[in-house]
Coordinates of N, CA and C in Angstrom, one line a residue:
M1 N 156.1 96.6 141.7 CA 156.9 95.6 141.2 C 156.1 94.9 140.0
T2 N 156.8 94.7 138.9 CA 156.0 94.2 137.7 C 155.9 92.6 137.9
S3 N 154.9 92.1 137.1 CA 154.6 90.6 137.2 C 156.0 89.7 136.9
E4 N 156.8 90.4 136.0 CA 158.0 89.6 135.6 C 159.0 89.7 136.8
S5 N 159.1 90.8 137.6 CA 160.0 90.8 138.6 C 159.5 90.0 139.8
L6 N 158.2 89.9 140.0 CA 157.6 89.1 140.9 C 157.9 87.7 140.7
H7 N 157.8 87.3 139.4 CA 158.1 85.9 139.0 C 159.6 85.6 139.3
A8 N 160.5 86.5 139.0 CA 161.9 86.3 139.2 C 162.2 86.2 140.6
A9 N 161.6 87.0 141.5 CA 161.7 87.0 143.0 C 161.3 85.7 143.5
A10 N 160.1 85.2 143.0 CA 159.7 83.9 143.5 C 160.6 82.7 143.1
E11 N 161.2 82.9 141.9 CA 162.2 81.7 141.6 C 163.4 81.7 142.4
T12 N 163.9 82.9 142.9 CA 165.0 82.9 143.8 C 164.8 82.3 145.0
V13 N 163.6 82.3 145.5 CA 163.3 81.8 147.0 C 162.7 80.4 146.8
K14 N 162.5 79.9 145.6 CA 162.0 78.6 145.4 C 162.9 77.5 146.0
A15 N 162.3 76.5 146.8 CA 163.0 75.6 147.4 C 163.8 74.7 146.5
P16 N 165.1 74.4 146.6 CA 165.8 73.6 145.8 C 165.3 72.1 145.8
T17 N 165.2 71.5 144.6 CA 164.8 70.2 144.4 C 165.6 69.3 145.2
E18 N 165.0 68.4 146.0 CA 165.7 67.4 146.9 C 166.0 66.1 146.2
F19 N 167.0 65.4 146.7 CA 167.2 64.0 146.3 C 166.9 63.2 147.5
Y20 N 166.6 62.0 147.3 CA 166.4 61.0 148.4 C 167.2 59.7 148.2
Q21 N 167.7 59.2 149.3 CA 168.3 57.8 149.3 C 167.3 57.0 150.1
L22 N 166.8 55.9 149.5 CA 165.9 55.0 150.2 C 166.6 53.7 150.4
R23 N 167.0 53.5 151.7 CA 167.7 52.2 152.0 C 166.8 51.2 152.6
R24 N 166.9 50.0 152.0 CA 166.0 48.8 152.5 C 166.9 47.8 153.0
Y25 N 166.6 47.3 154.2 CA 167.4 46.3 154.9 C 166.5 45.0 155.1
G26 N 166.8 43.9 154.5 CA 166.0 42.7 154.7 C 166.7 42.0 155.9
L27 N 165.8 41.6 156.9 CA 166.3 41.1 158.2 C 165.7 39.8 158.5
R28 N 166.2 39.0 159.5 CA 165.6 37.9 159.9 C 165.2 38.1 161.5
N29 N 164.2 37.4 161.9 CA 163.7 37.5 163.3 C 164.9 36.9 164.1
G30 N 165.1 37.6 165.3 CA 166.2 37.2 166.2 C 166.9 38.5 166.6
P31 N 168.3 38.5 166.6 CA 168.9 39.7 167.0 C 169.1 40.8 166.0
Q32 N 168.9 40.5 164.8 CA 169.0 41.6 163.6 C 168.3 42.8 163.9
P33 N 167.0 42.7 164.1 CA 166.1 43.9 164.3 C 166.6 44.9 165.4
M34 N 167.0 44.3 166.4 CA 167.5 45.3 167.6 C 168.9 45.8 167.2
L35 N 169.7 45.0 166.6 CA 171.0 45.5 166.2 C 170.8 46.7 165.2
M36 N 169.8 46.4 164.3 CA 169.6 47.4 163.2 C 169.0 48.8 163.8
Q37 N 168.1 48.6 164.7 CA 167.5 49.9 165.4 C 168.6 50.5 166.1
D38 N 169.5 49.9 166.8 CA 170.6 50.5 167.5 C 171.5 51.3 166.7
Y39 N 171.8 50.7 165.5 CA 172.7 51.3 164.4 C 172.0 52.6 163.9
L40 N 170.7 52.5 163.6 CA 170.0 53.7 163.1 C 169.9 54.7 164.1
Q41 N 169.6 54.4 165.3 CA 169.3 55.5 166.4 C 170.6 56.1 166.9
H42 N 171.7 55.3 167.0 CA 172.8 55.8 167.8 C 174.1 56.0 166.9
A43 N 174.0 55.6 165.6 CA 175.2 55.7 164.7 C 174.7 56.5 163.4
L44 N 173.8 56.0 162.7 CA 173.6 56.5 161.3 C 172.9 57.9 161.5
I45 N 171.8 58.0 162.2 CA 171.0 59.3 162.2 C 171.9 60.4 162.8
P46 N 172.5 60.2 164.0 CA 173.4 61.2 164.5 C 174.6 61.7 163.5
A47 N 175.0 60.7 162.8 CA 176.1 61.2 161.8 C 175.5 61.9 160.7
L48 N 174.3 61.6 160.2 CA 173.7 62.3 159.1 C 173.3 63.7 159.6
N49 N 172.8 63.8 160.8 CA 172.6 65.1 161.3 C 173.8 66.0 161.4
R50 N 175.0 65.4 161.7 CA 176.2 66.2 161.7 C 176.5 66.7 160.3
M51 N 176.2 65.9 159.3 CA 176.5 66.4 157.9 C 175.5 67.5 157.6
G52 N 174.5 67.7 158.4 CA 173.5 68.8 157.9 C 172.2 68.1 157.3
I53 N 172.1 66.8 157.4 CA 170.9 66.1 156.8 C 169.9 65.9 158.0
A54 N 168.8 66.5 157.8 CA 167.7 66.4 158.8 C 166.5 65.7 158.4
K55 N 165.6 65.5 159.1 CA 164.3 64.7 158.8 C 164.6 63.4 158.1
V56 N 165.4 62.6 158.8 CA 165.7 61.2 158.3 C 164.5 60.3 158.8
G57 N 164.0 59.6 157.9 CA 162.8 58.7 158.2 C 163.4 57.2 158.4
T58 N 163.0 56.6 159.5 CA 163.2 55.2 159.6 C 162.0 54.4 159.9
F59 N 161.8 53.3 159.3 CA 160.5 52.6 159.3 C 160.7 51.0 159.3
A60 N 159.7 50.5 159.9 CA 159.5 49.0 159.8 C 158.4 48.6 158.9
L61 N 158.6 47.7 158.0 CA 157.5 47.3 157.2 C 156.5 46.5 158.0
S62 N 155.2 47.0 157.9 CA 154.2 46.4 158.6 C 153.2 45.6 157.8
I63 N 152.9 45.9 156.6 CA 152.2 45.2 155.5 C 153.0 45.2 154.3
G64 N 153.3 44.0 153.8 CA 154.1 43.9 152.5 C 154.9 42.6 152.6
P65 N 155.6 42.3 151.5 CA 156.3 41.1 151.6 C 157.6 41.2 152.3
E66 N 158.1 39.9 152.8 CA 159.4 39.9 153.4 C 159.6 40.7 154.6
T67 N 158.9 40.4 155.7 CA 159.1 41.0 156.9 C 159.9 40.0 157.9
P68 N 160.8 40.5 158.8 CA 161.0 42.0 159.0 C 161.9 42.6 158.0
T69 N 161.5 43.8 157.6 CA 162.3 44.7 156.7 C 162.2 46.1 157.3
Y70 N 163.4 46.7 157.3 CA 163.5 48.1 157.7 C 163.8 49.0 156.6
Y71 N 163.4 50.3 156.6 CA 163.7 51.3 155.6 C 164.3 52.4 156.3
A72 N 165.2 53.2 155.5 CA 165.7 54.5 156.0 C 165.5 55.5 154.8
L73 N 164.9 56.6 155.0 CA 164.6 57.6 154.0 C 165.5 58.8 154.3
I74 N 166.5 59.1 153.4 CA 167.5 60.2 153.8 C 167.4 61.3 152.7
P75 N 167.0 62.5 153.1 CA 166.7 63.6 152.1 C 168.1 64.4 152.1
S76 N 168.4 65.0 150.9 CA 169.5 66.0 150.8 C 169.2 66.7 149.5
T77 N 169.8 68.0 149.5 CA 169.7 68.8 148.2 C 171.0 68.5 147.4
S78 N 171.9 67.6 147.8 CA 173.1 67.2 147.1 C 173.0 65.8 146.7
A79 N 172.9 65.4 145.4 CA 172.9 64.1 145.0 C 174.3 63.5 145.2
E80 N 175.3 64.3 145.1 CA 176.7 63.8 145.4 C 176.9 63.3 146.8
Q81 N 176.3 64.1 147.7 CA 176.4 63.7 149.1 C 175.8 62.3 149.3
L82 N 174.6 62.1 148.8 CA 174.0 60.9 148.9 C 174.8 59.7 148.3
L83 N 175.2 59.9 147.1 CA 175.9 58.9 146.3 C 177.2 58.4 147.0
T84 N 177.9 59.4 147.8 CA 179.1 59.1 148.4 C 178.8 58.9 150.0
L85 N 177.8 58.7 150.3 CA 177.3 58.7 151.8 C 178.2 57.8 152.6
D86 N 178.4 56.5 152.2 CA 179.0 55.4 152.9 C 180.5 55.9 153.0
L87 N 181.1 56.5 152.0 CA 182.5 57.0 152.1 C 182.6 58.1 153.1
L88 N 181.6 59.0 153.2 CA 181.7 60.1 154.1 C 181.5 59.5 155.5
L89 N 180.6 58.5 155.7 CA 180.4 58.0 157.0 C 181.7 57.3 157.5
A90 N 182.4 56.6 156.7 CA 183.6 56.0 157.0 C 184.7 56.9 157.6
D91 N 184.6 58.1 157.2 CA 185.5 59.1 157.6 C 185.2 59.8 159.0
D92 N 183.9 59.5 159.5 CA 183.5 60.0 160.6 C 183.7 59.2 161.9
A93 N 184.8 59.6 162.8 CA 185.3 58.7 163.8 C 184.2 58.4 164.8
E94 N 183.4 59.4 165.1 CA 182.3 59.2 166.1 C 181.3 58.2 165.6
F95 N 180.9 58.3 164.2 CA 180.1 57.3 163.6 C 180.7 55.8 163.6
A96 N 182.0 55.8 163.3 CA 182.8 54.4 163.3 C 182.7 53.8 164.7
K97 N 182.8 54.6 165.7 CA 182.8 54.0 167.1 C 181.3 53.4 167.4
A98 N 180.4 54.3 167.0 CA 178.9 54.0 167.3 C 178.4 52.8 166.5
A99 N 179.0 52.7 165.2 CA 178.5 51.7 164.3 C 179.3 50.3 164.3
T100 N 180.3 50.2 165.3 CA 181.1 49.1 165.2 C 180.4 47.7 165.1
A101 N 179.5 47.5 166.0 CA 178.8 46.2 166.1 C 178.1 45.9 164.7
F102 N 177.5 46.9 164.2 CA 176.8 46.8 162.9 C 177.7 46.6 161.8
W103 N 178.7 47.4 161.6 CA 179.6 47.4 160.5 C 180.6 46.3 160.4
T104 N 180.8 45.8 161.6 CA 181.9 44.6 161.6 C 181.2 43.3 162.0
A105 N 179.9 43.2 161.9 CA 179.2 41.9 162.3 C 179.9 40.8 161.4
P106 N 180.1 39.6 162.0 CA 180.7 38.5 161.3 C 179.8 37.8 160.4
A107 N 180.4 37.0 159.5 CA 179.6 36.3 158.6 C 178.7 35.3 159.2
T108 N 179.1 34.9 160.4 CA 178.3 33.9 161.2 C 177.1 34.5 161.9
A109 N 177.2 35.8 162.0 CA 176.1 36.6 162.8 C 175.9 37.9 162.0
P110 N 175.4 37.9 160.8 CA 175.5 39.3 160.0 C 174.3 40.1 160.6
A111 N 174.6 41.5 160.4 CA 173.6 42.5 160.9 C 172.4 42.6 160.1
F112 N 172.4 42.0 158.8 CA 171.3 42.0 158.0 C 171.4 41.0 156.9
Q113 N 170.4 40.6 156.2 CA 170.4 39.6 155.2 C 171.0 40.3 153.9
R114 N 170.3 41.2 153.4 CA 170.8 41.9 152.2 C 170.2 43.3 152.4
S115 N 170.9 44.3 151.7 CA 170.6 45.7 151.7 C 170.4 46.1 150.3
E116 N 169.6 47.2 150.1 CA 169.3 47.8 148.8 C 169.3 49.2 148.9
V117 N 169.9 50.0 148.0 CA 170.0 51.4 148.1 C 169.3 51.9 146.7
R118 N 168.3 52.8 146.8 CA 167.7 53.4 145.7 C 167.9 54.9 145.7
M119 N 168.3 55.5 144.6 CA 168.3 57.1 144.5 C 167.1 57.6 143.9
L120 N 166.5 58.7 144.4 CA 165.4 59.2 143.8 C 165.5 60.8 143.7
S121 N 164.8 61.4 142.9 CA 164.8 63.0 142.7 C 163.4 63.5 142.8
A122 N 163.3 64.4 143.6 CA 161.8 65.0 143.9 C 161.3 65.5 142.6
F123 N 160.0 65.6 142.6 CA 159.2 66.1 141.4 C 159.5 67.7 141.5
G124 N 159.5 68.3 140.3 CA 159.7 69.7 140.3 C 158.5 70.4 141.0
G125 N 157.3 69.8 140.9 CA 156.1 70.4 141.4 C 155.9 70.1 142.9
F126 N 156.8 69.2 143.6 CA 156.7 68.8 144.9 C 158.2 68.7 145.4
P127 N 158.9 69.8 145.4 CA 160.4 69.6 145.5 C 161.1 69.4 146.8
K128 N 160.3 69.3 147.9 CA 160.8 69.1 149.2 C 159.9 68.2 150.1
L129 N 160.6 67.3 150.8 CA 160.0 66.5 151.7 C 159.1 67.3 152.8
V130 N 157.9 66.9 153.0 CA 157.0 67.5 154.0 C 156.8 66.6 155.2
A131 N 157.5 66.8 156.2 CA 157.3 65.9 157.5 C 156.0 66.2 158.1
P132 N 155.3 65.2 158.6 CA 154.0 65.3 159.2 C 154.2 65.9 160.6
K133 N 153.1 66.3 161.2 CA 153.1 66.8 162.6 C 153.5 65.6 163.5
P134 N 154.0 65.9 164.7 CA 154.4 64.8 165.6 C 153.0 64.2 166.1
G135 N 153.1 62.8 166.4 CA 151.9 62.2 166.9 C 151.9 60.8 166.3
K136 N 150.9 60.0 166.6 CA 150.8 58.7 166.0 C 150.6 58.8 164.6
R137 N 151.5 58.0 163.8 CA 151.5 58.0 162.4 C 151.8 56.7 161.8
M138 N 151.3 56.4 160.6 CA 151.8 55.4 159.7 C 152.0 56.0 158.4
F139 N 152.8 55.2 157.5 CA 153.0 55.7 156.1 C 152.8 54.6 155.1
Q140 N 152.4 55.2 154.0 CA 152.1 54.3 152.9 C 153.2 54.7 151.8
L141 N 153.9 53.7 151.3 CA 155.0 54.0 150.3 C 154.5 53.2 149.0
R142 N 154.3 53.9 148.0 CA 153.8 53.4 146.7 C 154.8 53.7 145.6
T143 N 155.0 52.7 144.7 CA 155.8 52.8 143.5 C 154.9 52.4 142.3
Y144 N 155.0 53.4 141.3 CA 154.2 53.2 140.0 C 155.3 52.9 139.0
E145 N 155.2 51.7 138.3 CA 156.0 51.4 137.2 C 155.3 51.8 135.9
S146 N 156.0 52.2 134.9 CA 155.5 52.5 133.5 C 156.1 51.8 132.5
P147 N 155.4 51.7 131.3 CA 155.9 50.8 130.3 C 157.0 51.6 129.4
S148 N 157.1 52.8 129.6 CA 158.2 53.6 128.9 C 158.4 54.9 129.6
M149 N 159.5 55.6 129.2 CA 159.8 56.8 129.8 C 158.7 57.9 129.5
A150 N 158.2 57.9 128.2 CA 157.1 58.8 127.9 C 155.9 58.6 128.7
A151 N 155.5 57.3 129.1 CA 154.5 57.0 129.9 C 154.7 57.5 131.4
H152 N 156.0 57.3 131.8 CA 156.5 57.7 133.2 C 156.3 59.3 133.2
M153 N 156.7 60.0 132.2 CA 156.7 61.4 132.3 C 155.2 61.9 132.4
K154 N 154.4 61.1 131.6 CA 152.9 61.5 131.5 C 152.3 61.3 132.8
K155 N 152.7 60.3 133.6 CA 152.2 60.0 135.0 C 152.6 61.2 135.9
V156 N 153.9 61.6 135.7 CA 154.4 62.7 136.6 C 153.6 63.9 136.3
E157 N 153.4 64.3 135.0 CA 152.7 65.4 134.6 C 151.3 65.3 135.2
M158 N 150.7 64.1 135.2 CA 149.3 63.9 135.8 C 149.3 64.3 137.2
F159 N 150.3 63.8 138.0 CA 150.4 64.2 139.4 C 150.6 65.7 139.6
E160 N 151.5 66.3 138.9 CA 151.9 67.6 139.0 C 150.9 68.6 138.8
T161 N 150.1 68.4 137.7 CA 149.1 69.3 137.2 C 147.8 69.2 137.9
A162 N 147.5 68.0 138.5 CA 146.1 67.8 139.0 C 146.0 66.9 140.3
E163 N 146.7 65.6 140.1 CA 146.4 64.6 141.0 C 146.9 64.9 142.5
I164 N 148.0 65.6 142.6 CA 148.4 66.0 144.0 C 147.5 66.8 144.6
G165 N 147.0 67.8 143.9 CA 145.9 68.6 144.4 C 144.7 67.9 144.9
I166 N 144.3 67.0 144.1 CA 143.1 66.1 144.6 C 143.5 65.3 145.7
F167 N 144.7 64.8 145.7 CA 145.1 64.1 147.0 C 144.9 64.9 148.3
Q168 N 145.5 66.2 148.2 CA 145.5 67.1 149.3 C 144.1 67.5 149.7
R169 N 143.2 67.7 148.7 CA 141.9 68.2 149.0 C 140.9 67.1 149.6
T170 N 141.3 65.8 149.3 CA 140.5 64.7 149.8 C 141.1 64.0 151.1
G171 N 142.1 64.7 151.6 CA 142.7 64.2 152.9 C 143.9 63.2 152.8
L172 N 144.4 63.0 151.5 CA 145.6 62.2 151.4 C 146.7 63.2 151.6
T173 N 147.6 62.8 152.6 CA 148.7 63.8 153.0 C 150.0 63.3 152.4
P174 N 150.7 64.0 151.5 CA 151.9 63.6 150.9 C 153.0 63.9 151.8
V175 N 154.1 63.1 151.8 CA 155.4 63.3 152.4 C 156.4 63.7 151.3
F176 N 156.4 62.9 150.2 CA 157.3 63.3 149.0 C 156.7 62.6 147.8
F177 N 157.1 63.1 146.6 CA 156.9 62.5 145.3 C 158.2 62.5 144.5
A178 N 158.6 61.4 144.0 CA 160.0 61.4 143.4 C 160.0 60.5 142.1
H179 N 161.0 60.9 141.3 CA 161.4 59.9 140.1 C 162.3 59.0 140.8
D180 N 162.2 57.7 140.3 CA 163.2 56.7 140.7 C 164.4 56.8 139.7
L181 N 165.6 57.1 140.3 CA 166.8 57.3 139.4 C 167.5 55.9 139.2
T182 N 167.4 55.1 140.2 CA 168.1 53.7 140.1 C 167.1 52.7 140.6
G183 N 167.3 51.5 140.2 CA 166.4 50.3 140.7 C 166.3 49.4 139.5
E184 N 165.5 48.3 139.8 CA 165.4 47.2 138.8 C 164.1 47.3 138.0
R185 N 163.2 48.2 138.4 CA 162.0 48.2 137.6 C 161.7 49.6 137.0
L186 N 162.8 50.2 136.4 CA 162.7 51.5 135.8 C 161.9 51.4 134.5
P187 N 161.2 52.4 134.0 CA 161.0 53.7 134.7 C 159.9 53.7 135.7
S188 N 160.0 54.4 136.8 CA 159.1 54.3 137.9 C 159.1 55.6 138.6
L189 N 158.2 55.8 139.5 CA 158.1 56.9 140.4 C 157.6 56.3 141.8
T190 N 158.0 57.0 142.9 CA 157.7 56.6 144.2 C 157.2 57.7 145.1
Y191 N 156.2 57.5 145.8 CA 155.7 58.6 146.7 C 155.3 58.0 148.0
M192 N 155.3 58.9 149.0 CA 154.8 58.4 150.4 C 153.7 59.3 150.8
L193 N 152.8 58.7 151.5 CA 151.7 59.4 152.2 C 151.7 59.0 153.6
T194 N 151.0 59.8 154.5 CA 151.0 59.6 155.9 C 149.6 59.7 156.5
F195 N 149.3 58.8 157.4 CA 147.9 58.7 158.0 C 148.1 58.5 159.5
T196 N 147.1 58.7 160.2 CA 147.1 58.4 161.6 C 147.1 56.9 161.9
D197 N 146.2 56.1 161.0 CA 146.1 54.7 161.2 C 145.5 54.1 159.9
V198 N 145.3 52.9 159.9 CA 144.8 52.2 158.6 C 143.3 52.6 158.4
A199 N 142.5 52.9 159.5 CA 141.2 53.3 159.3 C 141.2 54.7 158.5
E200 N 142.0 55.6 159.0 CA 142.0 56.9 158.2 C 142.4 56.7 156.8
L201 N 143.4 55.9 156.6 CA 144.0 55.6 155.2 C 142.9 55.1 154.3
N202 N 142.0 54.1 154.8 CA 141.0 53.6 154.0 C 139.9 54.6 153.7
E203 N 139.6 55.4 154.8 CA 138.6 56.5 154.7 C 138.9 57.5 153.6
H204 N 140.2 58.0 153.7 CA 140.6 59.0 152.7 C 140.9 58.5 151.2
W205 N 141.3 57.2 151.1 CA 141.3 56.7 149.8 C 140.1 56.5 149.2
S206 N 139.0 56.1 150.1 CA 137.6 56.0 149.6 C 137.1 57.3 149.0
V207 N 137.3 58.4 149.8 CA 136.9 59.8 149.4 C 137.6 60.2 148.1
F208 N 138.9 59.9 148.1 CA 139.6 60.2 146.7 C 139.0 59.4 145.5
G209 N 138.8 58.1 145.7 CA 138.3 57.3 144.6 C 136.9 57.7 144.1
K210 N 136.1 58.4 145.0 CA 134.7 58.9 144.6 C 134.8 60.3 144.1
D211 N 135.9 61.0 144.2 CA 136.0 62.4 143.8 C 135.7 62.6 142.4
P212 N 134.7 63.6 142.1 CA 134.4 63.8 140.7 C 135.6 64.2 139.8
D213 N 136.5 65.0 140.3 CA 137.5 65.6 139.5 C 138.5 64.4 139.3
W214 N 138.7 63.5 140.1 CA 139.6 62.3 140.0 C 139.0 61.3 138.8
K215 N 137.7 61.2 139.0 CA 137.0 60.3 138.0 C 137.2 60.9 136.5
V216 N 137.1 62.2 136.4 CA 137.3 62.8 135.1 C 138.8 62.7 134.6
L217 N 139.7 63.0 135.6 CA 141.1 62.9 135.3 C 141.5 61.5 134.9
S218 N 141.2 60.6 135.7 CA 141.7 59.2 135.5 C 141.0 58.6 134.2
H219 N 140.1 59.2 133.7 CA 139.5 58.6 132.4 C 139.9 59.5 131.2
K220 N 140.7 60.5 131.4 CA 141.1 61.3 130.3 C 142.1 60.6 129.4
P221 N 141.9 60.6 128.1 CA 142.8 59.9 127.2 C 144.3 60.4 127.5
G222 N 145.2 59.4 127.5 CA 146.5 59.7 127.8 C 146.9 59.5 129.3
Y223 N 145.9 59.6 130.2 CA 146.1 59.5 131.6 C 145.6 58.2 132.2
T224 N 145.0 57.3 131.4 CA 144.4 56.1 132.0 C 145.5 55.2 132.4
D225 N 145.3 54.4 133.5 CA 146.2 53.4 134.0 C 146.8 52.5 132.9
P226 N 145.9 51.9 132.0 CA 146.4 50.9 131.0 C 147.4 51.6 130.1
E227 N 147.4 52.9 129.9 CA 148.3 53.6 129.0 C 149.6 53.9 129.7
I228 N 149.6 54.4 130.9 CA 150.8 54.8 131.6 C 151.3 54.1 132.8
V229 N 150.5 53.3 133.4 CA 151.0 52.5 134.7 C 150.9 51.0 134.4
S230 N 152.0 50.3 134.6 CA 152.0 48.9 134.3 C 152.0 48.1 135.5
N231 N 152.4 48.7 136.7 CA 152.4 47.9 138.0 C 152.5 48.9 139.1
I232 N 151.9 48.5 140.2 CA 151.9 49.4 141.5 C 152.4 48.5 142.6
T233 N 153.4 48.9 143.4 CA 153.8 48.4 144.6 C 153.3 49.2 145.8
N234 N 152.6 48.5 146.8 CA 152.0 49.3 147.9 C 152.5 48.7 149.3
L235 N 153.2 49.5 150.0 CA 153.7 49.1 151.3 C 153.1 49.9 152.4
Y236 N 152.9 49.3 153.5 CA 152.6 50.1 154.8 C 153.8 50.0 155.8
L237 N 154.1 51.2 156.3 CA 155.3 51.3 157.2 C 154.9 51.9 158.5
N238 N 155.5 51.5 159.5 CA 155.4 52.1 160.9 C 156.8 52.8 161.3
P239 N 156.8 54.0 161.7 CA 158.0 54.7 162.1 C 158.7 54.0 163.3
L240 N 160.0 53.9 163.2 CA 160.8 53.4 164.3 C 161.0 54.5 165.3
A241 N 161.5 54.1 166.6 CA 161.6 55.1 167.6 C 162.6 56.2 167.1
S242 N 163.6 55.8 166.3 CA 164.6 56.7 165.8 C 164.1 57.7 164.8
S243 N 162.9 57.5 164.2 CA 162.6 58.3 163.0 C 162.3 59.7 163.3
Q244 N 162.8 60.6 162.4 CA 162.7 62.0 162.6 C 161.5 62.5 161.8
I245 N 160.7 61.7 161.1 CA 159.5 62.0 160.6 C 158.4 61.0 160.8

């Protein structure tokens, strides 16, 4: 088989690029967290699984502003499926029954304070969510804002050509990397890492920060933070009992 045919064969089996819906629910202490957990575990995730959507992540914000806050990470190879998700859910009788308490909560006792939905598209160089092995886990969700689309694409290039490889070599374990398609702080990208605990997180970030290849890369003209990154948001999340990652 020629190199050209090998390349063509590789392209045919290449994983399709995924899209992600990231749902954020701002809550108040009291009955809202338990109602939210019940909705995620017994209504939303079973309905998504029936649609063929697997590896749904559900998380509670542990370190970051505005707690309690819950997140749901929903992957799909179909952007249309994610964009019309609530309409599809409304047509699922089993979901409607399980979600009644959440979907019909009265104004005097709402199920959540506010919700936010973001759409993301996986990097071409990291096209599919990688779920960690079962066990004790925590997650780090990071968003990098850029001052322009050119700067955003430069940061994506930096990740895809070198930085993701340095992450993996130094013990930083990615779950996904994605372009933010919607949101208030565009252009930006978001990625998720996973660790056993905060001690492991700090240890591996320290190794990464001292890595010789990273030091060279991060000081390369065109790749420095002042040129391509204007702000970083950093959140620590713990998986809920319902989480499939």
